[in-house]
PDB file of C-alpha atoms and ligand atoms in Angstrom:
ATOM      1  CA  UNK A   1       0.000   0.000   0.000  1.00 43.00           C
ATOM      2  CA  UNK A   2       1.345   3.360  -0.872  1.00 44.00           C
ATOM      3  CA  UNK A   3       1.968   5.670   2.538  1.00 52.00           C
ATOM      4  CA  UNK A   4      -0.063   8.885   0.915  1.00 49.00           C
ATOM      5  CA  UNK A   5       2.068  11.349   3.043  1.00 49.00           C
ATOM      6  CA  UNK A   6       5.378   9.538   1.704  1.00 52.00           C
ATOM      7  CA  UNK A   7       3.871   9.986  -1.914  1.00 49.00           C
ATOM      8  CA  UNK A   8       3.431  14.007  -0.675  1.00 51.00           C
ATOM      9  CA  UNK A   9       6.450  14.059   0.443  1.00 50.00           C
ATOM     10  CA  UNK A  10       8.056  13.060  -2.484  1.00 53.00           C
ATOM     11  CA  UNK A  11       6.137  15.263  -4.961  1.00 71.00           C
ATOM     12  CA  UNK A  12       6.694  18.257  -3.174  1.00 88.00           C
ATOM     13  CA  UNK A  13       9.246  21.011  -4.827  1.00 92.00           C
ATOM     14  CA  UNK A  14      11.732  23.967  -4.734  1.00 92.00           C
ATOM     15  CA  UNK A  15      13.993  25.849  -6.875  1.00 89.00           C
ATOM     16  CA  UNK A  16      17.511  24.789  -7.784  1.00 89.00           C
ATOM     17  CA  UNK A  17      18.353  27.601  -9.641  1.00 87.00           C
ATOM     18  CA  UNK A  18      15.428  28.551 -12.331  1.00 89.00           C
ATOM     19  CA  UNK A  19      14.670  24.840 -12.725  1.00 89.00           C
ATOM     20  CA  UNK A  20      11.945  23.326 -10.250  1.00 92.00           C
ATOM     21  CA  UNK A  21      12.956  20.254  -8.749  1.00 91.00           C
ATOM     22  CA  UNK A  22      12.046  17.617  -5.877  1.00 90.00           C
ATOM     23  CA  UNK A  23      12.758  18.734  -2.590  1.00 89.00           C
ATOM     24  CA  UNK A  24      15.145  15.910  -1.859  1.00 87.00           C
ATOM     25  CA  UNK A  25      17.052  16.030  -5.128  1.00 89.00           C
ATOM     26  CA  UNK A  26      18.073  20.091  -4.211  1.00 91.00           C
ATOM     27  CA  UNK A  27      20.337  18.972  -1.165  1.00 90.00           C
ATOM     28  CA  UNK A  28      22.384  16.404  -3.410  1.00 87.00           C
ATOM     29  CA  UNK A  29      22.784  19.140  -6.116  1.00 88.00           C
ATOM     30  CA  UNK A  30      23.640  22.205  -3.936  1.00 89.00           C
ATOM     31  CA  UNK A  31      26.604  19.300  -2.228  1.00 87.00           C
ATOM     32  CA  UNK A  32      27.440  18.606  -5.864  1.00 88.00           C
ATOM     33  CA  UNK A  33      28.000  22.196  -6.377  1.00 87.00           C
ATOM     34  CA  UNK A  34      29.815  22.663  -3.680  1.00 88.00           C
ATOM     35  CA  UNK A  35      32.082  19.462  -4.193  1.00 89.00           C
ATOM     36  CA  UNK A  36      32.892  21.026  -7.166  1.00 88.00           C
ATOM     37  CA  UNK A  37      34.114  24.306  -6.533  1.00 88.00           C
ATOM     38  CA  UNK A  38      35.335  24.195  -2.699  1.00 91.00           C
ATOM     39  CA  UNK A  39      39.638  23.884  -4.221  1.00 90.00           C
ATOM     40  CA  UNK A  40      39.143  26.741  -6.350  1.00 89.00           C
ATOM     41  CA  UNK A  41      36.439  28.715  -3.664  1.00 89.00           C
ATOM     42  CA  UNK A  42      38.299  30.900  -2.254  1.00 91.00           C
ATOM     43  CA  UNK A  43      39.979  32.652  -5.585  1.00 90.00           C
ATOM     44  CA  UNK A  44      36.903  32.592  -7.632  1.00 88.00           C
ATOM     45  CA  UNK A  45      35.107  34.492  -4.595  1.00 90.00           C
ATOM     46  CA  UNK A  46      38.079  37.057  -4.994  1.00 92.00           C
ATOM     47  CA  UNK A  47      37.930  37.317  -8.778  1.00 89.00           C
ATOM     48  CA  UNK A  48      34.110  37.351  -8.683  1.00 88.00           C
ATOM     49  CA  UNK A  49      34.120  40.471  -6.378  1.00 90.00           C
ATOM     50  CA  UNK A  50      36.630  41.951  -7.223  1.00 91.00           C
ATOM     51  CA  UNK A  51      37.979  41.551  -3.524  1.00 94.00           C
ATOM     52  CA  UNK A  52      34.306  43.158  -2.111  1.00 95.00           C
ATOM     53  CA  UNK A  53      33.427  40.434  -0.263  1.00 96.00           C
ATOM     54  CA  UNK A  54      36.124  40.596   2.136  1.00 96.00           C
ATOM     55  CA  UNK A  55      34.539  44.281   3.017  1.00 97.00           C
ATOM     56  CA  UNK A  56      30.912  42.917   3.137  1.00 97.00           C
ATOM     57  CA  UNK A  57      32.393  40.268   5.931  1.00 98.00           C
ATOM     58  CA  UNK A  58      34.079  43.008   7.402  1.00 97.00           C
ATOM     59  CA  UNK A  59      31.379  44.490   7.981  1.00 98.00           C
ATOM     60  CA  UNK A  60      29.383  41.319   9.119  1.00 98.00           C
ATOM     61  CA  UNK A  61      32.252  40.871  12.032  1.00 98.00           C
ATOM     62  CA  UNK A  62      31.639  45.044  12.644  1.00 97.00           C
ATOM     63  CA  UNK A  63      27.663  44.387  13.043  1.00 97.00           C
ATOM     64  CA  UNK A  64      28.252  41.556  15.183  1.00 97.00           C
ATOM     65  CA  UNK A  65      29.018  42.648  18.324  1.00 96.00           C
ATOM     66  CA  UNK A  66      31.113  40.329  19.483  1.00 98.00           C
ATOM     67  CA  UNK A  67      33.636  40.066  22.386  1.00 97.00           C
ATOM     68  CA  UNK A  68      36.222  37.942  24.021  1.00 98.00           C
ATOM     69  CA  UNK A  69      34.544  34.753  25.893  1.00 98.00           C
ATOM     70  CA  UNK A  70      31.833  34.132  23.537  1.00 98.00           C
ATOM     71  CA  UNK A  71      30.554  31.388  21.803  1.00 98.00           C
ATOM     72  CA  UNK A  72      29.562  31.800  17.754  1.00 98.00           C
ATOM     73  CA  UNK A  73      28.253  29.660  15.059  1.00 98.00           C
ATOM     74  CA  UNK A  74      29.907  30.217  11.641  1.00 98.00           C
ATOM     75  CA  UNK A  75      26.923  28.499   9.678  1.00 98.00           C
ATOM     76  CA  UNK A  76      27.321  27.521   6.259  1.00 98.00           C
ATOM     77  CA  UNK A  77      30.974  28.443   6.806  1.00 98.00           C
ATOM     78  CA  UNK A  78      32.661  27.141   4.382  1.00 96.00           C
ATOM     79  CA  UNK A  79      36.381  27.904   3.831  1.00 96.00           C
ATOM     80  CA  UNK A  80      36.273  29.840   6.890  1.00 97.00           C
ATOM     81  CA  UNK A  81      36.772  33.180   6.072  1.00 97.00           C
ATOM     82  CA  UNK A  82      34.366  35.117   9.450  1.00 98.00           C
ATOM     83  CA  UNK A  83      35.378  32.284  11.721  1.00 98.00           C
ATOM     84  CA  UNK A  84      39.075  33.100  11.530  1.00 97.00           C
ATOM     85  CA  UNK A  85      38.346  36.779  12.362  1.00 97.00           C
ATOM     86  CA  UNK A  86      35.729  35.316  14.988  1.00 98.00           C
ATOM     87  CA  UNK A  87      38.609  32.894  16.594  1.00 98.00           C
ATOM     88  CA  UNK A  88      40.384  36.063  16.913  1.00 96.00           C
ATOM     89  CA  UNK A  89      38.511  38.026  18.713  1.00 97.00           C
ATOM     90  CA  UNK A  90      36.228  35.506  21.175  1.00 98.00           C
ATOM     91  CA  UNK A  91      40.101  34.609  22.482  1.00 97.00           C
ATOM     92  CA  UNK A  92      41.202  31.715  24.206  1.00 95.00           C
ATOM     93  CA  UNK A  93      37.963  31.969  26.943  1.00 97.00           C
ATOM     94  CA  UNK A  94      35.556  31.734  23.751  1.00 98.00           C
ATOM     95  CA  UNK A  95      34.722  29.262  21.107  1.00 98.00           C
ATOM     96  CA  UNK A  96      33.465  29.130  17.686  1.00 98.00           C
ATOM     97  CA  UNK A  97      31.819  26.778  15.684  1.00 98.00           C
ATOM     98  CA  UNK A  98      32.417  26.607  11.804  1.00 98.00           C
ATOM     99  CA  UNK A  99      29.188  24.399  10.711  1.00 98.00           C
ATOM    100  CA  UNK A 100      29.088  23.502   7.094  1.00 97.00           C
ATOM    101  CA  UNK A 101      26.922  20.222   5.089  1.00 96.00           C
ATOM    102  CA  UNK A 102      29.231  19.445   2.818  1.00 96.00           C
ATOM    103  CA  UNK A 103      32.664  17.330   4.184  1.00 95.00           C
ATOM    104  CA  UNK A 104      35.018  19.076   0.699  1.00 95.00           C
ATOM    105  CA  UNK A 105      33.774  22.783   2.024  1.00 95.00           C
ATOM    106  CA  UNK A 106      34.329  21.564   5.305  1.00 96.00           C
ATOM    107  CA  UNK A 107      37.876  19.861   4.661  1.00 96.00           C
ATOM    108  CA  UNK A 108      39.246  23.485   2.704  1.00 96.00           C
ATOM    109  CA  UNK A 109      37.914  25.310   5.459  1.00 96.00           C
ATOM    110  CA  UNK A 110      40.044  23.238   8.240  1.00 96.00           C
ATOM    111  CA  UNK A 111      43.472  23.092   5.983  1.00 96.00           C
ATOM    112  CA  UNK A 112      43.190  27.115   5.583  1.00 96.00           C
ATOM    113  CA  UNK A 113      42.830  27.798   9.372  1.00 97.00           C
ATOM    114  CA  UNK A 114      45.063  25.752  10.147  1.00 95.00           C
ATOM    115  CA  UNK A 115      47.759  26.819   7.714  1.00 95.00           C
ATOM    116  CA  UNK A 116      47.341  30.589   9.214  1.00 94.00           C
ATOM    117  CA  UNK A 117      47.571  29.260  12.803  1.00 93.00           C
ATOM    118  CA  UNK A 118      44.169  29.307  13.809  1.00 93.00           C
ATOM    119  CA  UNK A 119      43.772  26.021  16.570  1.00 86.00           C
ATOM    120  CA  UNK A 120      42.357  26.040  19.775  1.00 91.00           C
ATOM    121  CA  UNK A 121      39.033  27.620  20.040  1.00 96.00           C
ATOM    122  CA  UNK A 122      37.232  26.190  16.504  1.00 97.00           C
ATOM    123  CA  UNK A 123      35.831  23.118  16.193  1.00 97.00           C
ATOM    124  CA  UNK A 124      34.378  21.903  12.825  1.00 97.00           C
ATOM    125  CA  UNK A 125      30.753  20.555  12.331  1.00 98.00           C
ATOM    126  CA  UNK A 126      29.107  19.063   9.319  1.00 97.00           C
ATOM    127  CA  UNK A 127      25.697  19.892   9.634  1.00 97.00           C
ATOM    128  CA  UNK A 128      22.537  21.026   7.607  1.00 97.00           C
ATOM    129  CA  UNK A 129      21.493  24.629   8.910  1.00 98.00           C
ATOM    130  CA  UNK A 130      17.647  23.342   8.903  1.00 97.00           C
ATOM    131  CA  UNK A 131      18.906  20.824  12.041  1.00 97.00           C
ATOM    132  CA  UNK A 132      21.061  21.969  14.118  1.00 98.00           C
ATOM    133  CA  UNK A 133      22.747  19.360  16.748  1.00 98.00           C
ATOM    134  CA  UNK A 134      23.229  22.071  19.120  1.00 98.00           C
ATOM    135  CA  UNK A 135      21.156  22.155  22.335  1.00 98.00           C
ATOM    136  CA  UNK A 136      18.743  25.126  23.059  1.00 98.00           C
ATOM    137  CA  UNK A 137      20.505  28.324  23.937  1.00 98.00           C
ATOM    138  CA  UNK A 138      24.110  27.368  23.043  1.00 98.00           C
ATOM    139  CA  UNK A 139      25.481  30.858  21.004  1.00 98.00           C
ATOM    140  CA  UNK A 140      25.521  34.259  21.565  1.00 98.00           C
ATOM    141  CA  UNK A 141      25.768  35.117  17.998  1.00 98.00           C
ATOM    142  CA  UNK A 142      25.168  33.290  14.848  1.00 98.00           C
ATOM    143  CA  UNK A 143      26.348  33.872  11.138  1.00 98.00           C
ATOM    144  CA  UNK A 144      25.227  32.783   7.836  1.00 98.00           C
ATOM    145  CA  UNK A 145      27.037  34.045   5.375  1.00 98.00           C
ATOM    146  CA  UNK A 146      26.007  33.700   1.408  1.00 96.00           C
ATOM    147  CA  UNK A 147      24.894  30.278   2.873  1.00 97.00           C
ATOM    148  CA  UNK A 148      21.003  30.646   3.085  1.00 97.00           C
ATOM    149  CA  UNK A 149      20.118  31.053  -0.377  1.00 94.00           C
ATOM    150  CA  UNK A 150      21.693  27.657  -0.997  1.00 94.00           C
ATOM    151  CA  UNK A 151      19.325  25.933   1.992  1.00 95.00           C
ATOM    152  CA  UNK A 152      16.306  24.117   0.893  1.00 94.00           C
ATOM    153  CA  UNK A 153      13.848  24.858   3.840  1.00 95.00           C
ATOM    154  CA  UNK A 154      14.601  28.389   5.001  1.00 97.00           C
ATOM    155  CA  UNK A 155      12.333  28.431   7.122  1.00 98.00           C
ATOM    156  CA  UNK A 156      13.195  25.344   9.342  1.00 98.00           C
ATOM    157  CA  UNK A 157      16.813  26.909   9.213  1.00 98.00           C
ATOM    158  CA  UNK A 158      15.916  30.340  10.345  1.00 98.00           C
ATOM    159  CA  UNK A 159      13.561  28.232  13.298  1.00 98.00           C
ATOM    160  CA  UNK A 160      16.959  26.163  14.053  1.00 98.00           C
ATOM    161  CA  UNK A 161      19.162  28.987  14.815  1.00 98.00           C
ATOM    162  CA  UNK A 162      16.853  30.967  16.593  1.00 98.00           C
ATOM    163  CA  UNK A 163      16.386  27.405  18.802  1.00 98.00           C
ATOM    164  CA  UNK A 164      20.196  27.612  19.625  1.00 98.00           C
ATOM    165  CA  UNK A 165      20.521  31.648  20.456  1.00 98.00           C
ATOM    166  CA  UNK A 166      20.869  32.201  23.270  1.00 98.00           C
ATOM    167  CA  UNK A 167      18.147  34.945  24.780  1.00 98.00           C
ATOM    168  CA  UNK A 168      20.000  38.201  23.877  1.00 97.00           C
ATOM    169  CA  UNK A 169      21.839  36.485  21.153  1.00 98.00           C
ATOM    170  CA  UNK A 170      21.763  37.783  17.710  1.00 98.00           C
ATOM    171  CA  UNK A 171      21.516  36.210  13.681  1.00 98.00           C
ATOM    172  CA  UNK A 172      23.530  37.917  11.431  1.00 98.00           C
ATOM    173  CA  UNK A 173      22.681  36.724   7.407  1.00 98.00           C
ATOM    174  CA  UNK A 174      25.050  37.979   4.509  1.00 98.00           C
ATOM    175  CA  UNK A 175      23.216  36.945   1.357  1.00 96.00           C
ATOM    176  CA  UNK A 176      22.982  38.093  -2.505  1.00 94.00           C
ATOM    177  CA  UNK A 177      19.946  40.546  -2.369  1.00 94.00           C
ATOM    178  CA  UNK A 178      17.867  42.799  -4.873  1.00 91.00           C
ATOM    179  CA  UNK A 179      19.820  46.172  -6.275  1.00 90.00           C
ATOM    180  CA  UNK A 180      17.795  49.075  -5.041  1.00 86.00           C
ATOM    181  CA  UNK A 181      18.644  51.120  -7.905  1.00 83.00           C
ATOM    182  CA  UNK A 182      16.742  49.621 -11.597  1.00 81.00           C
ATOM    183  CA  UNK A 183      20.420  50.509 -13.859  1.00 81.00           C
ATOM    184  CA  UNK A 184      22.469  48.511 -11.678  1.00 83.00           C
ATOM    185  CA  UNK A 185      20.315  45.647 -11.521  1.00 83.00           C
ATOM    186  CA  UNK A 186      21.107  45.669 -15.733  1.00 84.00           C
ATOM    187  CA  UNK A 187      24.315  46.039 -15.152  1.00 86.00           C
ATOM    188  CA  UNK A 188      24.322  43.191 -12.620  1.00 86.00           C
ATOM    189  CA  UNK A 189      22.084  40.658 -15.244  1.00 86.00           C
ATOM    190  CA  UNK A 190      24.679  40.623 -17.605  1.00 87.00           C
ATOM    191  CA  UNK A 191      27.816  40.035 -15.632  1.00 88.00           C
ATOM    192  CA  UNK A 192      26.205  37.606 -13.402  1.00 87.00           C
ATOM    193  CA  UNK A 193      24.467  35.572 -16.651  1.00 88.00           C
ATOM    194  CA  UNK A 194      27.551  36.543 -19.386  1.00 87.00           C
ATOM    195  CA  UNK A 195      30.693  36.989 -17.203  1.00 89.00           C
ATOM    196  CA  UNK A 196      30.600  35.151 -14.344  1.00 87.00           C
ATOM    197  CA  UNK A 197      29.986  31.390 -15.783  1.00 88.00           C
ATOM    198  CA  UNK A 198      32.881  32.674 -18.388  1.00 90.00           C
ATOM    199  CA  UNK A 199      35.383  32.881 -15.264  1.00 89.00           C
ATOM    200  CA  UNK A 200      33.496  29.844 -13.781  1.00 87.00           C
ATOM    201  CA  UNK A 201      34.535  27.843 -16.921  1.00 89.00           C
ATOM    202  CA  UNK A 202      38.125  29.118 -17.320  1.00 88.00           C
ATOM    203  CA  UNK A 203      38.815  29.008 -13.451  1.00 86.00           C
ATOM    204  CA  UNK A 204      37.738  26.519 -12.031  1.00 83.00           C
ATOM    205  CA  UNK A 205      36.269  24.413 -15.338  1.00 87.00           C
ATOM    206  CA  UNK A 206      32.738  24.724 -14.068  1.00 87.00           C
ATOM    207  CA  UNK A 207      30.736  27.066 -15.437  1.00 87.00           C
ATOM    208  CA  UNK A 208      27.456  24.735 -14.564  1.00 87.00           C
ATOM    209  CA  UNK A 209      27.923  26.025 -10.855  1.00 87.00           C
ATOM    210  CA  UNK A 210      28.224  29.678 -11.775  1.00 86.00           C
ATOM    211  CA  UNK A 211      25.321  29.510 -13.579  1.00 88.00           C
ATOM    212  CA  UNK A 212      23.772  28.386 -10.750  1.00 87.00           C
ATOM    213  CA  UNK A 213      25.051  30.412  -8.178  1.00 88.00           C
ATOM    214  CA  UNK A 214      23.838  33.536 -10.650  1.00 87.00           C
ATOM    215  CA  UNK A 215      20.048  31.751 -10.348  1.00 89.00           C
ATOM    216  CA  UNK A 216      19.631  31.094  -7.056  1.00 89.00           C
ATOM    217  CA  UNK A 217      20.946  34.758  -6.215  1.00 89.00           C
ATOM    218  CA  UNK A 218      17.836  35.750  -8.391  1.00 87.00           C
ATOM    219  CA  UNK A 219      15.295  33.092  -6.970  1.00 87.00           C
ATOM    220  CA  UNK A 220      16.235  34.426  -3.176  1.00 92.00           C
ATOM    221  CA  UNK A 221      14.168  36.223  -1.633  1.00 95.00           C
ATOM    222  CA  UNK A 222      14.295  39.835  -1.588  1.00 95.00           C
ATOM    223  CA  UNK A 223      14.889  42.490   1.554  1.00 97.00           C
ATOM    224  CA  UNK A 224      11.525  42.714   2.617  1.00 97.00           C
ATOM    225  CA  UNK A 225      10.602  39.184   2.400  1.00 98.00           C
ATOM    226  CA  UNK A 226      14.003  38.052   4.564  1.00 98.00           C
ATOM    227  CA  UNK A 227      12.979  40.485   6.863  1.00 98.00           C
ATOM    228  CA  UNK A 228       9.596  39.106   7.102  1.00 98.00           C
ATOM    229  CA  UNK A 229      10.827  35.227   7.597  1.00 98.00           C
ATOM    230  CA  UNK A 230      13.674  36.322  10.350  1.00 98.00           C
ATOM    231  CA  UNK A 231      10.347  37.955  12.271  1.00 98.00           C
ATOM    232  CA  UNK A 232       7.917  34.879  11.529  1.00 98.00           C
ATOM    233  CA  UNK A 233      10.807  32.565  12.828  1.00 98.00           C
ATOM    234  CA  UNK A 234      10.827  34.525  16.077  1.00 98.00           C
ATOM    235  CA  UNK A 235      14.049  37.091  15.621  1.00 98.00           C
ATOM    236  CA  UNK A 236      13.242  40.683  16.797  1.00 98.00           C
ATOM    237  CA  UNK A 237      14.707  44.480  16.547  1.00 98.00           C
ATOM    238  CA  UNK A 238      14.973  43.164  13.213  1.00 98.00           C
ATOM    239  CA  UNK A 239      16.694  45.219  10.301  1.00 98.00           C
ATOM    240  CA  UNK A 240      19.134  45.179   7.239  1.00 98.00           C
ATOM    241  CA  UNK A 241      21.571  47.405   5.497  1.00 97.00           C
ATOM    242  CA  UNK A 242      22.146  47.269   2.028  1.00 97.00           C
ATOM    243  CA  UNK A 243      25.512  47.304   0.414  1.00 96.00           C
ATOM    244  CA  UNK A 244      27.295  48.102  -2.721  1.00 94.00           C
ATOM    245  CA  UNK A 245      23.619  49.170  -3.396  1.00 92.00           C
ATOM    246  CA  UNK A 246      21.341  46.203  -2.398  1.00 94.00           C
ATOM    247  CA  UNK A 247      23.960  43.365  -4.657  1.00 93.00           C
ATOM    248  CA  UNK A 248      23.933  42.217  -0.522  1.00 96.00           C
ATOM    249  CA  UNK A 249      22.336  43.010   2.234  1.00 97.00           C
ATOM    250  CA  UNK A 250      22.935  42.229   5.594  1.00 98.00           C
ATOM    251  CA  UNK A 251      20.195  41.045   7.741  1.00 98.00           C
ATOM    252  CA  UNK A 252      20.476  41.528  11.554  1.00 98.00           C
ATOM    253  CA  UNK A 253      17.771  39.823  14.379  1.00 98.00           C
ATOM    254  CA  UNK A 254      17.807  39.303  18.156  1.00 98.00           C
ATOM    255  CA  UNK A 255      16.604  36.215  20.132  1.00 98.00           C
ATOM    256  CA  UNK A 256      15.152  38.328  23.522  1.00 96.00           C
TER     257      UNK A 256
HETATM  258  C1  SAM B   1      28.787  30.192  -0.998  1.00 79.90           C
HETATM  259  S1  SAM B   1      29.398  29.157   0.291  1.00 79.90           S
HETATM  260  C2  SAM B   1      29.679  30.314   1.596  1.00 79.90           C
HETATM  261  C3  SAM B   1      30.876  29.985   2.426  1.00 79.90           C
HETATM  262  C4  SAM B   1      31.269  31.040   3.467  1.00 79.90           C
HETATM  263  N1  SAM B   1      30.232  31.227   4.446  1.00 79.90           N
HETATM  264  C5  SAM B   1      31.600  32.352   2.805  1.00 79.90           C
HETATM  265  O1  SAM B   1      30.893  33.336   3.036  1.00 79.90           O
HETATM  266  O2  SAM B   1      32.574  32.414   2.055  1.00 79.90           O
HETATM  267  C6  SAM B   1      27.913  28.366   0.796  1.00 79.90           C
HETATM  268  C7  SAM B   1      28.135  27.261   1.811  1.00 79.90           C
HETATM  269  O3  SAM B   1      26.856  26.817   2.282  1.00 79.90           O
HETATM  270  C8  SAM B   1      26.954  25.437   2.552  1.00 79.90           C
HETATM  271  N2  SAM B   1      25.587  24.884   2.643  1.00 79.90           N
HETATM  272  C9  SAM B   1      24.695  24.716   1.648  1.00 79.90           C
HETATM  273  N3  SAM B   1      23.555  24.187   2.128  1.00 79.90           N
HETATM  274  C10 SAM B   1      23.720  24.038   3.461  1.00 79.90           C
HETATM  275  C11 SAM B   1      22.890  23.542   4.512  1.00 79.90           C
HETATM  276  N4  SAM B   1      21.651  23.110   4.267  1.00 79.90           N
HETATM  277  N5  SAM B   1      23.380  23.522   5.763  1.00 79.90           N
HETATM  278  C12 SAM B   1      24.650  23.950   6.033  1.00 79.90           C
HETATM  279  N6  SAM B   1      25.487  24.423   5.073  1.00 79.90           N
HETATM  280  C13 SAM B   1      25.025  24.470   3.803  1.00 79.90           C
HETATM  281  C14 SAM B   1      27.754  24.932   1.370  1.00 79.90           C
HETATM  282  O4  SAM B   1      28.260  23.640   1.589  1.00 79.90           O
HETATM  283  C15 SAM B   1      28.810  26.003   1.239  1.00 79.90           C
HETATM  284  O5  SAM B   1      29.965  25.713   1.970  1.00 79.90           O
END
């Protein structure tokens, strides 16, 4: 006999990109993604942004408001690039937690730290950001950056971290976002759609995964809507600030 809610289940979909597919086929796609471009990560996000994403992390660490002793999440970190600035300034007394799905992101991300003598105070998860193996109340800050758009259920994700805030804690999300300003957003179209899967190909001979990291920036949601999950999942004092005119935006909510 067929189990009706398994045959649901298994009809239900998302986006992966501009194509609509199963909701348990995204997960394996966004890993093979990821498998695929975690050795050459790290340059292509340089040569992507022209460097700019090291100032839209800066800022992230800025907005943060964290201090020595603390305990942080790095979520959907990655190669590691806000929990070495993190390790460095939650000290010896603090701790933070670089949480990533996929083992090849997870693997670059401990070789890097490592090689630039961060030790002591990370530890290295593989999770999926919509379930968290953290108890209640574990972190006073949490950070996910350019990491949501790439989760299939939001929504359980944004409920999971506000689970493990602590009260008082706060949710920091750096994600692709909506230009404010109708020019740019042309602009943007054809170097994200023309240029980027070019560099994707030469680079790191995979322009597949650029061409998917250009349509899932489109297919996430905008300011507003962000704004309107963080609340819905239970984050207050909730705002964002646009930069390099809305290409990001970085979302800010409290757990009180
Ligand atoms: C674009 S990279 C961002 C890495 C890093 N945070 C940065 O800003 O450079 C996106 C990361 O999200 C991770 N990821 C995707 N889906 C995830 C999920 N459901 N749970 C946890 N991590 C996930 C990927 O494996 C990948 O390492």
């Amino acid at each position: 006999m067929v189990d009706e809610s398994q045959e649901s289940k298994s009809q239900e979909t998302t986006h992966f990109g501009f194509r609509t597919v199963a909701k348990e086929q995204k997960v394996d796609m966004v890993a093979n993604v990821f498998h695929s471009v975690a050795a050459k990560y790290d340059v292509m996000n340089d040569l992507m942004s022209f460097g700019i994403h090291r100032l839209w992390k800066r800022y992230t660490i800025d907005c943060s408001g964290v201090r020595r002793g603390q305990r942080v999440l790095d979520l959907a970190g990655g190669t590691g690039d806000l929990t070495a600035k993190f390790s460095r300034l939650v000290g010896e007394t603090g701790e933070v937690v670089l949480a990533d799905i996929n083992d090849s992101m997870l693997k670059m991300g401990r070789e890097k730290l490592r090689n630039i003598g961060i030790v002591g105070n990370v530890s290295y998860v593989q999770a999926n950001a919509e379930a968290l193996p953290f108890p209640d109340n574990t972190f006073d800050c949490i950070t996910i950056s350019f990491g949501l758009r790439n989760v299939t259920d939001k929504d359980a994700a944004l409920r999971s971290m506000f689970r493990v805030l602590k009260p008082g804690g706060r949710l920091l999300v750096l994600e692709f976002s909506k230009p404010a300003f109708e020019p740019l957003n042309k602009a943007y179209d054809a170097y994200s759609f023309h240029i980027l899967p070019r560099i994707g190909e030469m680079v790191a001979q995979d322009g597949e995964s650029y061409r998917y990291l250009a349509e899932s920036i489109r297919m996430h949601p905008d300011q507003e809507t962000l704004k309107a999950m963080m609340e819905e999942a239970g984050f207050e004092n909730t705002t964002y600030f646009n930069l390099t005119g809305g290409i990001v935006a970085l979302h800010r909510g409290y757990k009180f």
